[in-house]
Amino acid sequence: MENKNRLDLNTELMVLNMGPSHPATHGTVRFFLKLDGEKVVHMETEIGYLHRGFEKHCENGTWTQAFPFTDRLNYCSAPQNNVAYALAVEKLLGVTDKVPPRAVYIRTIMCELSRMADHYTNLGAATLELGALTAFIYFVEARELTWDLIESVCGARLTSNYIRVGGLASDLPEGFAARVKEVFAKNRVFWDEFDKLLTHNRIFLDRMRDTGGISRADAISYAFTGPCLRAAGVEYDVRKAFPYLAYRDVDFDIPIGTTGDNFDRYLVRMEEIKQSMRIVEQCLLQLPSGPININDASVRNPSKEDGKTYMESMIFHFKNTIEGIQVPKGEAYVATEGTNGEVGFYLVSQGGGKPWKCRVRPPCFALTQAIGHMCTGHYLSDIIPTFDMINLIGGECDR
Amino acid sequence: MGRLIDLCKQKLGGAVLSAHEQHGDETVVIRKDAMLTALRWLRDDNDTKFDFMMDLTAVDYFGTRPRDERFEVVYHLFSLTHNHRLRVKIPVAEADPAVESAATVWKAADWFEREVWDMYGIVFKGHPNMKRILLYEEFEGHPLRKDYNIRKRQPLIGPEN
C-alpha cells in the first residue's frame, strides 16, 4: 500500500477463517488468516480435528492389535504403515533377517501399489480443487484399478490390515501377475492422459508454478521429507539412503525437482508413479517362492490347520492372542519411505505383550507446519494448490 | 561402541550421561542443562552435521523408574551430509517437567514440541507459542502420561460423566 493515491483507502487487515470444513481443502484443518486485500499477511494453522489417541490405544493393546490402528494413519496408503510398524517390531525382536524373502517381496509390491494409489488420490484431489474435474475423474479411475489390485490381495481397499509381524496375512491370489500387467497397461495410458491434460495446461501451470515454494535450506530445517523435499532439490529417499525390504534388489530412479514450488511437487509425484510401476514389475519378475511367514510360532501364529491339528500350535495361537507376542525390553526406530515422506516408528518395549510406547513420525505433520511459511506474502488462492501438494492426511497428521 | 557415540563423548564430555547402541541405533543420553549447547553442536559440527530433526517425542516411564527421571524427551536426528542417524535423550524429572526449546535450532521443533507439551505436559522453555496442538485448550491433563486413564472422559468430548 505504498502508492500515495491509495492512502485514503481503508487498508485495515481482514481476518478470515478458512475451514475446518472448507470445500477446497480435503481434510479438516483450520487456517486463521489476516489478509491485506488478497495477500496473506499472517497465517496460523490449526490441526487436531482428527485426533483419536492412536498412541494411547496402541499402548493399551497387544503388539498385533496395533495393525488396524496403523491402517488409519495414512489411509490412502495403509499397507505402507503396516509395513513400517511390522519392521519396527521385527527390529525389536531381532528377526528382521528371518522374514522369508517372498514376504519381503510381496511387502515391497504392496508398498509401491499403495504409493501409486496415494499419488493418484492426491493429484486427483488437487486437480479437483483447482477446478479440473475431468482430470480428477481420470485419476480416480486409475486409482480404482490400483485399489482393485490391493483388494484382490487382502480383501480391502483402504484399511488393508494385511501385514503381520514376521510375515503376511495371506499369499498373493492366483493370476496376480497377469492382472498387474493388465492394470499397468491401462495405467500407462492414463498416465499419458494426465500428462496431456495437466503438464502443459496453461490454467494448471498458472496455479501451480511459483506458488508455495520453499528453499532447500528451509525445507531441511522444517524436516521436510518425501516428494516435497525432493521437489526442493534434496536427494533424500529412505529407499535409497537406508534400503529396506527389497529396494536394494530393484532398479529405480529418484526424481528431483529444482525450485521446490507446487509444480515441481506435481512433477515429482507423476514420475514416482512411473517408478513405482517399474519396481512392482521387477519384484514380480524376481518374486521368490516359498513360505510367507517366519518359521517361529512365538512371533507369527502357526497356520489355522496346524492350530486345529497340533496341541502346541494351538497353545501358541492362544498365547499370541491373549498375551500378545513377547517382545524383549528395548527400543528401536525404523524409517521407511511413505508416500508423503519418512514414516518412522519409534517403539519402546518394557518386555511383555504390549508396546510401552508406539510413536509414529508423521511426515505431513512436519509439512503442514510450514504451510504458513510458504503462503505468507502470497495470494489467498495460492493456499489451495499449496495445501494440495502438501497432501495433508488428517489420519496421519492428527493421529 | 559406535563412532557417533565416541565422538559425542569426546566433544561433549560430562554432558553425556550414558550411551548405548541397540539394534544398530546409536543413542546418547544428555544432561538437561547442557542440552541446547549439545544439540547446536550436533547440528553444526562437520563430523556430525545433523541438519534434520526427524522426530521429537517423549516417553513416560511412570512406575518403572525413579520419579526424578520419570520422563525422557527423545530426539531422532538425521544427517543428510553423512547419511547417519542418532537418538538423543534428555531425562526429565516429574517435579520439574521442563526442558529448553530447540525451536531456534531446527524450525521443525516448533510443532513437535507443542505436541509433547500437549500429550505429556513437558514445557519447552523459550518456545514462541507453547500451547496445545492436537487437543483443545480446555482439555484437562495430558493423555499420554501413564497415569491418565484411557477410559477418562472430558467435558467437551464423549458421553457425559
Coordinates of C-alpha atoms in Angstrom, one line a residue:
Chain A
M1 CA 0.0 0.0 0.0
E2 CA 2.9 2.4 -0.6
N3 CA 1.1 4.0 -3.5
K4 CA 0.2 7.6 -2.4
N5 CA -3.0 7.5 -4.4
R6 CA -4.3 4.7 -2.3
L7 CA -3.6 6.2 1.0
D8 CA -7.2 7.2 1.5
L9 CA -8.4 3.7 1.1
N10 CA -9.4 1.7 4.1
T11 CA -6.4 -0.7 4.5
E12 CA -7.4 -2.5 7.6
L13 CA -6.4 -6.1 7.6
M14 CA -9.2 -8.6 7.1
V15 CA -9.4 -11.6 9.3
L16 CA -10.6 -14.7 7.6
N17 CA -11.3 -18.2 8.9
M18 CA -10.8 -20.9 6.4
G19 CA -12.0 -24.3 7.5
P20 CA -12.1 -26.6 9.4
S21 CA -14.5 -27.8 6.8
H22 CA -13.8 -26.0 3.6
P23 CA -14.9 -27.2 0.1
A24 CA -11.4 -26.6 -1.4
T25 CA -9.4 -28.3 1.3
H26 CA -9.5 -32.0 1.7
G27 CA -9.2 -33.0 5.3
T28 CA -10.2 -30.9 8.3
V29 CA -7.8 -28.2 9.1
R30 CA -8.4 -24.6 10.0
F31 CA -6.5 -21.6 8.7
F32 CA -6.6 -18.4 10.5
L33 CA -5.7 -15.7 8.0
K34 CA -5.0 -12.0 8.1
L35 CA -5.4 -10.6 4.6
D36 CA -4.3 -7.3 3.0
G37 CA -6.6 -7.3 0.0
E38 CA -5.9 -10.7 -1.4
K39 CA -2.4 -11.1 0.1
V40 CA -1.8 -13.2 3.1
V41 CA -0.1 -11.2 5.8
H42 CA -0.4 -13.7 8.6
M43 CA -1.4 -17.3 8.7
E44 CA -1.9 -19.7 11.5
T45 CA -2.8 -23.4 11.0
E46 CA -4.9 -25.3 13.5
I47 CA -4.8 -29.1 13.3
G48 CA -6.0 -31.8 15.6
Y49 CA -9.6 -32.3 14.4
L50 CA -9.0 -35.9 13.6
H51 CA -7.0 -36.8 16.8
R52 CA -8.2 -40.1 18.2
G53 CA -5.4 -41.1 20.5
F54 CA -3.5 -43.5 18.2
E55 CA -0.6 -43.9 20.6
K56 CA -2.7 -44.3 23.7
H57 CA -4.7 -47.1 22.0
C58 CA -1.6 -48.9 20.8
E59 CA -0.2 -48.8 24.4
N60 CA -3.3 -50.5 25.7
G61 CA -3.5 -53.4 23.2
T62 CA -1.1 -56.2 22.2
W63 CA 1.6 -55.7 19.6
T64 CA -0.6 -57.3 16.9
Q65 CA -3.7 -55.3 17.8
A66 CA -1.9 -52.1 16.7
F67 CA -2.1 -53.0 13.0
P68 CA -5.7 -51.9 12.3
F69 CA -4.8 -48.5 14.0
T70 CA -1.8 -48.1 11.7
D71 CA -4.1 -48.6 8.7
R72 CA -5.9 -45.5 9.7
L73 CA -2.8 -43.2 9.8
N74 CA -2.3 -42.5 6.2
Y75 CA -5.5 -44.3 5.0
C76 CA -4.6 -43.7 1.3
S77 CA -1.6 -46.0 1.6
A78 CA -2.4 -48.2 4.6
P79 CA 0.0 -51.1 3.7
Q80 CA 3.0 -48.8 4.0
N81 CA 2.1 -48.0 7.6
N82 CA 1.5 -51.7 8.3
V83 CA 5.0 -52.5 6.9
A84 CA 6.7 -49.7 8.8
Y85 CA 5.2 -50.9 12.1
A86 CA 5.9 -54.6 11.4
L87 CA 9.6 -53.7 10.5
A88 CA 9.9 -51.8 13.8
V89 CA 8.5 -54.7 15.9
E90 CA 10.8 -57.2 13.9
K91 CA 13.8 -55.0 14.7
L92 CA 13.0 -55.1 18.4
L93 CA 12.5 -58.9 18.2
G94 CA 15.8 -59.2 16.2
V95 CA 14.1 -61.3 13.5
T96 CA 14.4 -58.8 10.6
D97 CA 16.6 -61.2 8.6
K98 CA 14.5 -64.2 9.2
V99 CA 11.4 -62.9 7.4
P100 CA 11.1 -65.1 4.3
P101 CA 12.1 -63.4 1.0
R102 CA 8.7 -64.0 -0.6
A103 CA 7.1 -62.0 2.2
V104 CA 9.7 -59.2 1.7
Y105 CA 8.9 -59.0 -2.0
I106 CA 5.2 -59.0 -1.5
R107 CA 5.5 -56.3 1.1
T108 CA 7.5 -54.2 -1.4
I109 CA 4.8 -54.8 -4.1
M110 CA 2.1 -53.7 -1.7
C111 CA 4.1 -50.6 -0.7
E112 CA 4.5 -49.5 -4.2
L113 CA 1.0 -50.2 -5.3
S114 CA -0.3 -48.1 -2.4
R115 CA 2.2 -45.3 -3.3
M116 CA 0.6 -45.2 -6.8
A117 CA -2.9 -45.2 -5.4
D118 CA -1.9 -42.4 -2.9
H119 CA -0.4 -40.2 -5.6
Y120 CA -3.4 -40.7 -7.8
T121 CA -5.7 -39.7 -4.9
N122 CA -3.5 -36.7 -4.0
L123 CA -3.1 -35.4 -7.6
G124 CA -6.8 -36.1 -8.3
A125 CA -8.0 -34.2 -5.3
A126 CA -5.6 -31.4 -6.2
T127 CA -6.9 -31.0 -9.8
L128 CA -10.5 -31.2 -8.5
E129 CA -9.8 -28.3 -6.1
L130 CA -8.2 -26.3 -8.8
G131 CA -11.3 -26.8 -11.0
A132 CA -10.1 -29.5 -13.3
L133 CA -12.9 -32.0 -12.8
T134 CA -12.1 -34.0 -15.9
A135 CA -8.6 -34.8 -14.7
F136 CA -10.0 -35.8 -11.4
I137 CA -12.2 -38.4 -13.0
Y138 CA -9.3 -39.9 -14.9
F139 CA -7.2 -40.0 -11.7
V140 CA -10.0 -41.7 -9.8
E141 CA -10.4 -44.3 -12.5
A142 CA -6.6 -45.1 -12.4
R143 CA -6.8 -45.3 -8.6
E144 CA -9.7 -47.6 -8.6
L145 CA -7.8 -50.0 -10.9
T146 CA -4.9 -49.9 -8.5
W147 CA -7.1 -50.4 -5.5
D148 CA -8.7 -53.3 -7.2
L149 CA -5.3 -54.9 -7.2
I150 CA -4.8 -54.2 -3.5
E151 CA -8.3 -55.5 -2.8
S152 CA -7.6 -58.8 -4.7
V153 CA -4.7 -59.4 -2.3
C154 CA -6.1 -58.5 1.1
G155 CA -9.9 -58.0 0.6
A156 CA -9.9 -54.3 1.5
R157 CA -9.3 -51.2 -0.5
L158 CA -8.4 -48.7 2.2
T159 CA -7.8 -50.3 5.6
S160 CA -5.9 -53.4 4.4
N161 CA -4.6 -54.8 7.7
Y162 CA -2.5 -57.1 5.6
I163 CA 1.0 -57.2 7.1
R164 CA 1.8 -59.2 10.2
V165 CA 4.8 -59.3 12.4
G166 CA 7.0 -61.8 10.8
G167 CA 5.0 -62.2 7.6
L168 CA 1.7 -61.5 5.9
A169 CA -1.9 -62.3 6.4
S170 CA -2.2 -64.2 3.1
D171 CA -0.3 -65.0 -0.1
L172 CA -0.9 -63.3 -3.4
P173 CA -4.0 -64.6 -5.2
E174 CA -3.8 -66.7 -8.3
G175 CA -3.1 -64.9 -11.5
F176 CA -2.0 -61.7 -9.7
A177 CA 1.0 -61.1 -12.0
A178 CA -1.2 -61.2 -15.1
R179 CA -3.7 -58.8 -13.5
V180 CA -1.0 -56.4 -12.7
K181 CA 0.2 -56.5 -16.2
E182 CA -3.3 -55.7 -17.5
V183 CA -3.8 -52.9 -15.0
F184 CA -0.4 -51.3 -15.6
A185 CA -1.0 -51.2 -19.3
K186 CA -4.2 -49.2 -18.6
N187 CA -2.5 -47.1 -16.0
R188 CA 0.2 -46.1 -18.5
V189 CA -2.4 -45.0 -21.0
F190 CA -4.0 -43.0 -18.1
W191 CA -0.6 -41.5 -17.2
D192 CA -0.2 -40.1 -20.7
E193 CA -3.7 -38.7 -20.4
F194 CA -2.9 -36.9 -17.2
D195 CA 0.3 -35.6 -18.7
K196 CA -1.6 -34.2 -21.7
L197 CA -4.4 -32.8 -19.6
L198 CA -2.2 -31.1 -17.0
T199 CA 1.5 -30.7 -17.5
H200 CA 1.2 -28.2 -20.3
N201 CA -2.1 -26.8 -19.3
R202 CA -1.9 -23.0 -19.1
I203 CA -4.5 -22.7 -16.2
F204 CA -2.9 -25.5 -14.2
L205 CA 0.6 -24.0 -14.7
D206 CA -0.6 -20.6 -13.6
R207 CA -1.9 -22.0 -10.4
M208 CA 1.0 -24.3 -9.7
R209 CA 4.2 -22.7 -10.9
D210 CA 6.0 -20.4 -8.5
T211 CA 3.4 -20.9 -5.8
G212 CA 4.0 -22.4 -2.4
G213 CA 7.8 -22.6 -2.9
I214 CA 10.3 -23.3 -0.2
S215 CA 14.1 -23.0 -0.3
R216 CA 16.3 -26.0 0.1
A217 CA 17.6 -24.8 3.5
D218 CA 14.2 -24.1 4.9
A219 CA 12.9 -27.5 3.7
I220 CA 15.6 -29.2 5.6
S221 CA 15.1 -27.1 8.7
Y222 CA 11.4 -27.9 8.7
A223 CA 12.3 -31.6 8.4
F224 CA 10.6 -32.0 5.0
T225 CA 10.7 -35.5 3.6
G226 CA 9.3 -37.2 0.6
P227 CA 8.2 -35.6 -2.7
C228 CA 8.1 -32.1 -1.1
L229 CA 11.7 -32.3 0.0
R230 CA 12.8 -33.8 -3.3
A231 CA 11.0 -31.1 -5.2
A232 CA 13.2 -28.6 -3.4
G233 CA 16.2 -30.3 -4.9
V234 CA 17.3 -32.5 -2.0
E235 CA 18.2 -36.0 -2.9
Y236 CA 16.9 -38.0 0.0
D237 CA 14.7 -41.1 -0.2
V238 CA 14.8 -43.7 2.5
R239 CA 14.5 -46.4 -0.1
K240 CA 17.9 -45.4 -1.4
A241 CA 19.6 -43.9 1.7
F242 CA 18.7 -46.8 4.1
P243 CA 17.5 -49.6 1.8
Y244 CA 14.9 -51.8 3.4
L245 CA 12.6 -54.6 2.1
A246 CA 13.6 -55.5 -1.5
Y247 CA 14.6 -52.0 -2.6
R248 CA 18.3 -53.0 -2.8
D249 CA 17.5 -55.6 -5.5
V250 CA 15.4 -53.4 -7.8
D251 CA 16.4 -50.7 -10.1
F252 CA 14.6 -47.3 -9.9
D253 CA 15.2 -43.6 -10.1
I254 CA 14.5 -40.8 -7.6
P255 CA 13.0 -37.8 -9.3
I256 CA 14.4 -34.5 -8.0
G257 CA 13.0 -31.0 -8.5
T258 CA 14.8 -27.7 -8.7
T259 CA 12.6 -24.9 -7.5
G260 CA 10.6 -26.5 -4.7
D261 CA 7.3 -25.0 -5.9
N262 CA 4.0 -26.7 -6.3
F263 CA 4.5 -27.6 -10.0
D264 CA 7.8 -29.4 -9.1
R265 CA 6.0 -31.4 -6.4
Y266 CA 3.4 -32.4 -9.0
L267 CA 6.1 -33.5 -11.4
V268 CA 8.0 -35.5 -8.8
R269 CA 4.8 -37.3 -7.9
M270 CA 4.0 -38.0 -11.5
E271 CA 7.4 -39.5 -12.1
E272 CA 7.2 -41.5 -8.8
I273 CA 4.1 -43.2 -10.1
K274 CA 6.1 -44.5 -13.1
Q275 CA 8.9 -45.6 -10.9
S276 CA 6.6 -47.5 -8.7
M277 CA 5.2 -49.4 -11.6
R278 CA 8.8 -50.3 -12.5
I279 CA 9.5 -51.5 -9.0
V280 CA 6.4 -53.7 -8.9
E281 CA 7.2 -55.2 -12.3
Q282 CA 10.7 -56.1 -11.2
C283 CA 9.5 -57.5 -8.0
L284 CA 7.0 -59.7 -9.7
L285 CA 9.7 -61.0 -12.1
Q286 CA 12.1 -61.8 -9.2
L287 CA 9.3 -63.0 -6.8
P288 CA 10.8 -65.9 -4.9
S289 CA 8.7 -68.9 -4.0
G290 CA 8.4 -70.3 -0.5
P291 CA 6.7 -69.6 2.7
I292 CA 5.3 -66.1 3.5
N293 CA 5.6 -66.3 7.3
I294 CA 8.5 -66.6 9.6
N295 CA 9.1 -70.1 11.0
D296 CA 8.7 -69.1 14.6
A297 CA 5.4 -69.8 16.3
S298 CA 6.1 -67.3 19.1
V299 CA 6.3 -64.5 16.6
R300 CA 3.8 -65.4 13.9
N301 CA 0.8 -67.7 14.6
P302 CA 1.1 -71.2 13.1
S303 CA -1.4 -71.8 10.3
K304 CA -5.0 -72.4 11.1
E305 CA -4.7 -76.0 10.0
D306 CA -1.8 -76.6 12.4
G307 CA -3.7 -74.8 15.1
K308 CA -6.5 -77.3 14.8
T309 CA -4.3 -80.3 14.5
Y310 CA -1.4 -79.9 16.9
M311 CA -1.7 -79.1 20.6
E312 CA 1.4 -77.0 20.7
S313 CA 0.3 -74.8 17.7
M314 CA -3.0 -74.2 19.4
I315 CA -1.2 -73.1 22.6
F316 CA 0.8 -70.6 20.6
H317 CA -2.3 -69.3 19.0
F318 CA -3.9 -68.8 22.4
K319 CA -0.9 -67.2 24.0
N320 CA -0.1 -64.9 21.0
T321 CA -3.7 -63.7 21.0
I322 CA -4.3 -63.4 24.7
E323 CA -0.9 -62.3 26.0
G324 CA 0.5 -60.9 22.8
I325 CA 3.8 -61.6 21.1
Q326 CA 6.6 -61.3 23.8
V327 CA 8.9 -58.5 22.7
P328 CA 12.1 -58.1 24.7
K329 CA 12.9 -54.9 26.5
G330 CA 14.5 -52.3 24.3
E331 CA 13.8 -49.5 21.8
A332 CA 14.1 -49.2 18.1
Y333 CA 13.4 -46.6 15.4
V334 CA 12.7 -47.7 11.8
A335 CA 12.5 -45.2 9.0
T336 CA 10.6 -46.1 5.8
E337 CA 9.6 -44.0 2.7
G338 CA 5.9 -43.4 2.9
T339 CA 4.1 -41.6 0.1
N340 CA 4.3 -38.3 1.9
G341 CA 7.8 -38.8 3.3
E342 CA 9.6 -40.5 6.1
V343 CA 7.2 -42.7 8.1
G344 CA 9.2 -43.7 11.2
F345 CA 8.1 -45.9 14.0
Y346 CA 9.8 -45.4 17.4
L347 CA 8.9 -48.3 19.7
V348 CA 9.8 -48.8 23.3
S349 CA 9.2 -52.2 24.9
Q350 CA 9.5 -52.9 28.6
G351 CA 9.1 -56.6 27.9
G352 CA 5.8 -58.4 27.5
G353 CA 2.9 -58.4 25.2
K354 CA 2.1 -54.7 24.9
P355 CA 4.1 -51.7 23.5
W356 CA 5.2 -49.3 26.2
K357 CA 5.4 -46.6 23.6
C358 CA 4.4 -46.6 20.0
R359 CA 5.3 -43.4 18.3
V360 CA 4.9 -42.7 14.6
R361 CA 6.7 -39.9 12.9
P362 CA 4.0 -38.4 10.7
P363 CA 5.6 -36.9 7.6
C364 CA 2.7 -34.5 6.8
F365 CA 2.8 -33.1 10.4
A366 CA 6.2 -31.5 9.5
L367 CA 5.0 -30.4 6.1
T368 CA 1.8 -28.8 7.4
Q369 CA 3.8 -26.9 9.9
A370 CA 5.5 -25.0 7.1
I371 CA 2.3 -24.1 5.2
G372 CA 2.2 -20.7 6.9
H373 CA 5.8 -20.0 6.0
M374 CA 5.1 -21.0 2.4
C375 CA 1.8 -19.0 1.9
T376 CA 2.6 -15.8 3.8
G377 CA 3.2 -12.9 1.3
H378 CA 1.3 -14.7 -1.4
Y379 CA -2.2 -14.7 -2.7
L380 CA -5.1 -16.3 -0.9
S381 CA -5.8 -18.5 -3.9
D382 CA -2.3 -19.9 -3.7
I383 CA -3.2 -21.6 -0.4
I384 CA -5.3 -24.2 -2.3
P385 CA -2.6 -25.7 -4.6
T386 CA 0.0 -25.5 -1.7
F387 CA -2.3 -27.3 0.7
D388 CA -3.0 -29.9 -2.0
M389 CA 0.6 -30.5 -2.7
I390 CA 1.5 -30.8 1.0
N391 CA -1.1 -33.7 0.9
L392 CA -2.2 -33.4 4.5
I393 CA -3.8 -36.6 5.6
G394 CA -5.8 -36.0 8.7
G395 CA -5.4 -39.5 10.0
E396 CA -1.7 -39.2 9.8
C397 CA -1.2 -35.6 10.9
D398 CA -3.5 -35.7 13.9
R399 CA -3.3 -39.4 14.8
Chain B
M1 CA 30.6 -48.6 20.7
G2 CA 29.5 -46.6 17.7
R3 CA 31.5 -43.9 16.0
L4 CA 29.0 -41.2 16.8
I5 CA 28.8 -42.2 20.5
D6 CA 32.6 -41.9 20.8
L7 CA 32.5 -38.5 19.1
C8 CA 29.8 -37.2 21.4
K9 CA 31.7 -38.4 24.5
Q10 CA 34.9 -36.8 23.3
K11 CA 33.4 -33.5 22.4
L12 CA 30.6 -33.1 24.9
G13 CA 32.4 -34.7 27.9
G14 CA 30.4 -34.5 31.1
A15 CA 27.2 -33.6 29.3
V16 CA 26.8 -37.2 28.1
L17 CA 25.3 -39.2 31.0
S18 CA 25.3 -42.5 29.2
A19 CA 25.2 -44.0 25.8
H20 CA 24.2 -47.3 24.2
E21 CA 23.8 -49.0 20.8
Q22 CA 20.9 -51.3 20.4
H23 CA 19.7 -52.9 17.1
G24 CA 22.1 -50.7 15.3
D25 CA 20.6 -47.4 16.7
E26 CA 23.1 -45.2 18.4
T27 CA 21.8 -43.4 21.5
V28 CA 23.3 -40.7 23.8
V29 CA 21.6 -39.5 27.0
I30 CA 22.5 -35.9 27.6
R31 CA 22.2 -33.8 30.7
K32 CA 19.3 -31.4 30.7
D33 CA 21.3 -28.2 31.4
A34 CA 23.7 -28.9 28.6
M35 CA 21.1 -29.9 26.0
L36 CA 20.9 -26.8 23.9
T37 CA 24.6 -26.5 23.5
A38 CA 24.8 -30.2 22.7
L39 CA 22.0 -30.0 20.1
R40 CA 23.6 -26.9 18.5
W41 CA 26.9 -28.7 18.3
L42 CA 25.3 -31.8 16.8
R43 CA 23.7 -29.7 14.1
D44 CA 26.8 -27.6 13.3
D45 CA 29.9 -29.7 13.7
N46 CA 31.3 -31.0 10.5
D47 CA 31.6 -34.6 11.7
T48 CA 28.0 -34.8 12.9
K49 CA 26.1 -32.3 10.8
F50 CA 22.6 -33.3 12.0
D51 CA 20.6 -30.9 9.7
F52 CA 17.3 -32.8 10.2
M53 CA 15.4 -33.1 13.4
M54 CA 13.3 -36.0 12.1
D55 CA 11.3 -36.7 15.2
L56 CA 10.8 -35.4 18.7
T57 CA 8.7 -37.2 21.3
A58 CA 8.7 -38.2 24.9
V59 CA 8.4 -41.4 26.9
D60 CA 6.8 -41.7 30.3
Y61 CA 8.5 -44.4 32.4
F62 CA 5.9 -44.0 35.2
G63 CA 6.3 -46.7 37.8
T64 CA 9.4 -48.2 36.3
R65 CA 11.9 -45.5 37.0
P66 CA 12.6 -43.2 39.9
R67 CA 10.4 -40.0 39.9
D68 CA 13.4 -37.7 39.2
E69 CA 13.8 -39.4 35.8
R70 CA 10.3 -40.2 35.0
F71 CA 10.2 -38.7 31.5
E72 CA 12.6 -38.8 28.7
V73 CA 12.5 -36.4 25.8
V74 CA 13.7 -38.2 22.7
Y75 CA 15.1 -36.6 19.5
H76 CA 15.8 -38.5 16.4
L77 CA 18.4 -36.7 14.3
F78 CA 19.4 -37.4 10.7
S79 CA 22.3 -36.0 8.8
L80 CA 21.9 -35.6 5.0
T81 CA 25.6 -35.0 4.6
H82 CA 26.8 -38.1 6.3
N83 CA 23.7 -40.2 6.0
H84 CA 23.8 -41.2 9.7
R85 CA 21.3 -41.1 12.5
L86 CA 21.5 -40.5 16.2
R87 CA 19.0 -40.7 19.0
V88 CA 19.4 -38.1 21.8
K89 CA 17.5 -38.5 25.1
I90 CA 17.1 -36.0 27.9
P91 CA 15.9 -37.3 31.2
V92 CA 13.2 -35.1 32.8
A93 CA 12.1 -35.1 36.5
E94 CA 8.4 -35.4 37.4
A95 CA 8.7 -32.4 39.7
D96 CA 10.2 -30.1 37.1
P97 CA 8.8 -31.2 33.7
A98 CA 10.6 -28.6 31.6
V99 CA 13.4 -28.5 29.1
E100 CA 14.9 -26.0 26.7
S101 CA 13.2 -25.4 23.4
A102 CA 15.1 -26.4 20.3
A103 CA 12.9 -24.2 18.0
T104 CA 15.8 -21.9 17.4
V105 CA 18.0 -24.9 16.3
W106 CA 15.5 -26.6 13.9
K107 CA 12.4 -24.9 12.6
A108 CA 10.6 -28.3 12.7
A109 CA 10.9 -28.4 16.5
D110 CA 8.1 -25.8 17.0
W111 CA 5.1 -28.1 16.4
F112 CA 6.7 -31.2 17.6
E113 CA 7.4 -29.5 21.0
R114 CA 3.8 -28.3 21.2
E115 CA 2.7 -31.9 20.7
V116 CA 5.0 -33.1 23.5
W117 CA 3.5 -30.4 25.8
D118 CA 0.0 -31.4 24.8
M119 CA 0.5 -35.1 25.3
Y120 CA 3.0 -35.2 28.2
G121 CA 2.8 -31.8 29.9
I122 CA 6.5 -31.1 29.4
V123 CA 7.2 -27.4 28.9
F124 CA 9.8 -26.2 26.4
K125 CA 11.3 -23.0 27.8
G126 CA 11.8 -20.3 25.2
H127 CA 9.2 -21.7 22.8
P128 CA 7.5 -19.0 20.9
N129 CA 4.0 -20.4 21.2
M130 CA 3.7 -23.0 23.9
K131 CA 0.1 -24.1 23.6
R132 CA -1.8 -27.3 22.8
I133 CA -1.8 -28.5 19.2
L134 CA -3.8 -31.7 18.8
L135 CA -6.3 -31.2 21.7
Y136 CA -8.3 -28.2 22.5
E137 CA -7.4 -25.6 25.1
E138 CA -10.0 -26.7 27.7
F139 CA -8.7 -30.2 27.8
E140 CA -7.6 -31.2 31.3
G141 CA -4.5 -33.3 31.8
H142 CA -2.0 -34.8 29.4
P143 CA -3.3 -38.0 27.9
L144 CA -0.1 -39.9 27.1
R145 CA 1.0 -39.8 30.7
K146 CA 0.8 -43.3 32.0
D147 CA -1.4 -42.2 34.9
Y148 CA -4.0 -40.8 32.6
N149 CA -6.7 -43.4 32.4
I150 CA -7.7 -44.4 28.8
R151 CA -11.3 -44.5 29.9
K152 CA -11.3 -41.0 31.3
R153 CA -13.9 -38.7 29.7
Q154 CA -13.6 -35.0 29.2
P155 CA -16.5 -32.5 29.4
L156 CA -16.3 -31.4 25.7
I157 CA -16.0 -34.9 24.1
G158 CA -17.6 -38.2 24.7
P159 CA -20.6 -39.0 26.8
E160 CA -21.3 -37.1 30.0
N161 CA -19.6 -38.4 33.2

